[in-house]
């Protein structure tokens, strides 16, 4: 059996990845956290992370990568640890300009 194209990640690993790509927490709704950022083409992008999962399957990973507006290699290469697990080089491109976080939205657990 071959290597998976979309490596399964935990919610915290996805959050680390998208924050490394310049996304910031915009709001929460139940177990869903919505992160806003700028995609590679300079357009606003929203990635929804359902923190109720232990690990995301290939379908959900593919969806979140598409929501981010980055390609698979840049998404998985955003952090050194995940890039190594995925067998990719770390993406060192400068993240796009970060949108301003919403005041009063506390990260989960605080």
PDB file of C-alpha atoms in Angstrom:
ATOM      1  CA  UNK A   1       0.000   0.000   0.000  1.00  0.00           C
ATOM      2  CA  UNK A   2       1.327   3.453  -0.958  1.00  0.00           C
ATOM      3  CA  UNK A   3       1.958   6.533   1.074  1.00  0.00           C
ATOM      4  CA  UNK A   4      -1.072   8.726   1.825  1.00  0.00           C
ATOM      5  CA  UNK A   5      -1.308  11.926  -0.182  1.00  0.00           C
ATOM      6  CA  UNK A   6      -3.123  13.729   2.644  1.00  0.00           C
ATOM      7  CA  UNK A   7      -1.483  13.033   5.977  1.00  0.00           C
ATOM      8  CA  UNK A   8      -4.056  12.895   8.819  1.00  0.00           C
ATOM      9  CA  UNK A   9      -3.525  15.607  11.446  1.00  0.00           C
ATOM     10  CA  UNK A  10      -4.997  16.390  14.850  1.00  0.00           C
ATOM     11  CA  UNK A  11      -6.904  19.666  15.383  1.00  0.00           C
ATOM     12  CA  UNK A  12      -3.940  21.179  17.258  1.00  0.00           C
ATOM     13  CA  UNK A  13      -1.595  20.297  14.379  1.00  0.00           C
ATOM     14  CA  UNK A  14      -3.973  21.931  11.884  1.00  0.00           C
ATOM     15  CA  UNK A  15      -4.146  25.058  14.057  1.00  0.00           C
ATOM     16  CA  UNK A  16      -0.322  25.180  14.252  1.00  0.00           C
ATOM     17  CA  UNK A  17      -0.148  24.836  10.479  1.00  0.00           C
ATOM     18  CA  UNK A  18      -2.680  27.504   9.602  1.00  0.00           C
ATOM     19  CA  UNK A  19      -1.321  29.975  12.157  1.00  0.00           C
ATOM     20  CA  UNK A  20       2.134  29.453  10.635  1.00  0.00           C
ATOM     21  CA  UNK A  21       0.536  30.399   7.306  1.00  0.00           C
ATOM     22  CA  UNK A  22      -0.707  33.673   8.801  1.00  0.00           C
ATOM     23  CA  UNK A  23      -4.260  32.764   9.842  1.00  0.00           C
ATOM     24  CA  UNK A  24      -5.735  34.106  13.084  1.00  0.00           C
ATOM     25  CA  UNK A  25      -8.691  32.959  15.169  1.00  0.00           C
ATOM     26  CA  UNK A  26     -11.735  34.941  14.097  1.00  0.00           C
ATOM     27  CA  UNK A  27     -14.547  33.283  16.067  1.00  0.00           C
ATOM     28  CA  UNK A  28     -15.808  30.089  17.700  1.00  0.00           C
ATOM     29  CA  UNK A  29     -19.134  28.347  17.343  1.00  0.00           C
ATOM     30  CA  UNK A  30     -19.422  25.227  19.473  1.00  0.00           C
ATOM     31  CA  UNK A  31     -16.509  22.941  18.621  1.00  0.00           C
ATOM     32  CA  UNK A  32     -15.842  24.831  15.366  1.00  0.00           C
ATOM     33  CA  UNK A  33     -13.083  27.423  15.302  1.00  0.00           C
ATOM     34  CA  UNK A  34     -12.947  29.774  12.310  1.00  0.00           C
ATOM     35  CA  UNK A  35      -9.546  31.106  11.266  1.00  0.00           C
ATOM     36  CA  UNK A  36      -9.182  33.992   8.831  1.00  0.00           C
ATOM     37  CA  UNK A  37      -6.198  34.716   6.663  1.00  0.00           C
ATOM     38  CA  UNK A  38      -5.048  35.670   3.201  1.00  0.00           C
ATOM     39  CA  UNK A  39      -4.543  32.931   0.609  1.00  0.00           C
ATOM     40  CA  UNK A  40      -1.752  32.760  -1.964  1.00  0.00           C
ATOM     41  CA  UNK A  41      -3.692  34.875  -4.450  1.00  0.00           C
ATOM     42  CA  UNK A  42      -4.213  37.642  -1.874  1.00  0.00           C
ATOM     43  CA  UNK A  43      -7.876  36.881  -1.217  1.00  0.00           C
ATOM     44  CA  UNK A  44      -9.514  36.459   2.185  1.00  0.00           C
ATOM     45  CA  UNK A  45      -9.818  32.829   3.260  1.00  0.00           C
ATOM     46  CA  UNK A  46     -11.608  31.195   6.184  1.00  0.00           C
ATOM     47  CA  UNK A  47     -10.598  27.764   7.470  1.00  0.00           C
ATOM     48  CA  UNK A  48     -13.022  25.977   9.783  1.00  0.00           C
ATOM     49  CA  UNK A  49     -11.439  23.537  12.242  1.00  0.00           C
ATOM     50  CA  UNK A  50     -13.792  21.163  14.075  1.00  0.00           C
ATOM     51  CA  UNK A  51     -11.913  20.600  17.318  1.00  0.00           C
ATOM     52  CA  UNK A  52     -14.227  17.723  18.291  1.00  0.00           C
ATOM     53  CA  UNK A  53     -12.236  15.250  16.192  1.00  0.00           C
ATOM     54  CA  UNK A  54      -9.275  13.234  17.474  1.00  0.00           C
ATOM     55  CA  UNK A  55      -7.743  13.217  13.988  1.00  0.00           C
ATOM     56  CA  UNK A  56      -8.904  14.432  10.573  1.00  0.00           C
ATOM     57  CA  UNK A  57      -9.272  11.923   7.751  1.00  0.00           C
ATOM     58  CA  UNK A  58      -8.135  12.464   4.159  1.00  0.00           C
ATOM     59  CA  UNK A  59     -11.432  14.030   3.055  1.00  0.00           C
ATOM     60  CA  UNK A  60     -11.444  16.628   5.848  1.00  0.00           C
ATOM     61  CA  UNK A  61      -7.747  17.412   5.352  1.00  0.00           C
ATOM     62  CA  UNK A  62      -8.329  17.964   1.646  1.00  0.00           C
ATOM     63  CA  UNK A  63     -11.238  20.294   2.469  1.00  0.00           C
ATOM     64  CA  UNK A  64      -9.252  22.391   4.981  1.00  0.00           C
ATOM     65  CA  UNK A  65      -6.319  22.673   2.579  1.00  0.00           C
ATOM     66  CA  UNK A  66      -8.705  23.900  -0.124  1.00  0.00           C
ATOM     67  CA  UNK A  67     -10.274  26.396   2.324  1.00  0.00           C
ATOM     68  CA  UNK A  68      -6.814  27.802   3.118  1.00  0.00           C
ATOM     69  CA  UNK A  69      -6.050  28.607  -0.505  1.00  0.00           C
ATOM     70  CA  UNK A  70      -2.599  27.024  -0.244  1.00  0.00           C
ATOM     71  CA  UNK A  71      -1.464  23.913  -2.057  1.00  0.00           C
ATOM     72  CA  UNK A  72      -0.800  20.624  -0.263  1.00  0.00           C
ATOM     73  CA  UNK A  73       2.982  21.064  -0.132  1.00  0.00           C
ATOM     74  CA  UNK A  74       2.837  24.559   1.374  1.00  0.00           C
ATOM     75  CA  UNK A  75       0.106  23.569   3.841  1.00  0.00           C
ATOM     76  CA  UNK A  76       1.968  20.518   5.153  1.00  0.00           C
ATOM     77  CA  UNK A  77       5.299  22.323   4.902  1.00  0.00           C
ATOM     78  CA  UNK A  78       4.212  25.246   7.090  1.00  0.00           C
ATOM     79  CA  UNK A  79       5.709  23.700  10.237  1.00  0.00           C
ATOM     80  CA  UNK A  80       8.973  21.827  10.496  1.00  0.00           C
ATOM     81  CA  UNK A  81       7.495  18.879  12.419  1.00  0.00           C
ATOM     82  CA  UNK A  82       4.625  18.221  10.003  1.00  0.00           C
ATOM     83  CA  UNK A  83       6.796  18.793   6.931  1.00  0.00           C
ATOM     84  CA  UNK A  84       9.161  16.110   8.202  1.00  0.00           C
ATOM     85  CA  UNK A  85       6.295  13.649   8.810  1.00  0.00           C
ATOM     86  CA  UNK A  86       4.885  14.350   5.331  1.00  0.00           C
ATOM     87  CA  UNK A  87       8.301  13.941   3.711  1.00  0.00           C
ATOM     88  CA  UNK A  88       8.312  17.515   2.398  1.00  0.00           C
ATOM     89  CA  UNK A  89      10.630  20.489   2.645  1.00  0.00           C
ATOM     90  CA  UNK A  90       9.551  23.148   5.111  1.00  0.00           C
ATOM     91  CA  UNK A  91       7.786  26.047   3.391  1.00  0.00           C
ATOM     92  CA  UNK A  92       9.743  29.157   4.273  1.00  0.00           C
ATOM     93  CA  UNK A  93       7.821  31.713   2.227  1.00  0.00           C
ATOM     94  CA  UNK A  94       6.746  34.743   4.159  1.00  0.00           C
ATOM     95  CA  UNK A  95       3.157  34.395   5.336  1.00  0.00           C
ATOM     96  CA  UNK A  96       0.747  36.862   3.749  1.00  0.00           C
ATOM     97  CA  UNK A  97      -0.276  39.962   5.663  1.00  0.00           C
ATOM     98  CA  UNK A  98      -2.183  38.856   8.757  1.00  0.00           C
ATOM     99  CA  UNK A  99      -5.734  40.057   9.337  1.00  0.00           C
ATOM    100  CA  UNK A 100      -6.317  41.662  12.717  1.00  0.00           C
ATOM    101  CA  UNK A 101      -7.707  39.268  15.381  1.00  0.00           C
ATOM    102  CA  UNK A 102     -11.115  39.971  16.825  1.00  0.00           C
ATOM    103  CA  UNK A 103     -10.908  41.446  20.309  1.00  0.00           C
ATOM    104  CA  UNK A 104     -12.713  39.372  22.925  1.00  0.00           C
ATOM    105  CA  UNK A 105     -12.407  35.948  21.271  1.00  0.00           C
ATOM    106  CA  UNK A 106     -10.472  33.772  23.690  1.00  0.00           C
ATOM    107  CA  UNK A 107      -8.652  30.651  22.515  1.00  0.00           C
ATOM    108  CA  UNK A 108     -10.276  27.397  23.615  1.00  0.00           C
ATOM    109  CA  UNK A 109      -9.391  26.388  27.150  1.00  0.00           C
ATOM    110  CA  UNK A 110      -8.936  29.885  28.539  1.00  0.00           C
TER     111      UNK A 110
END
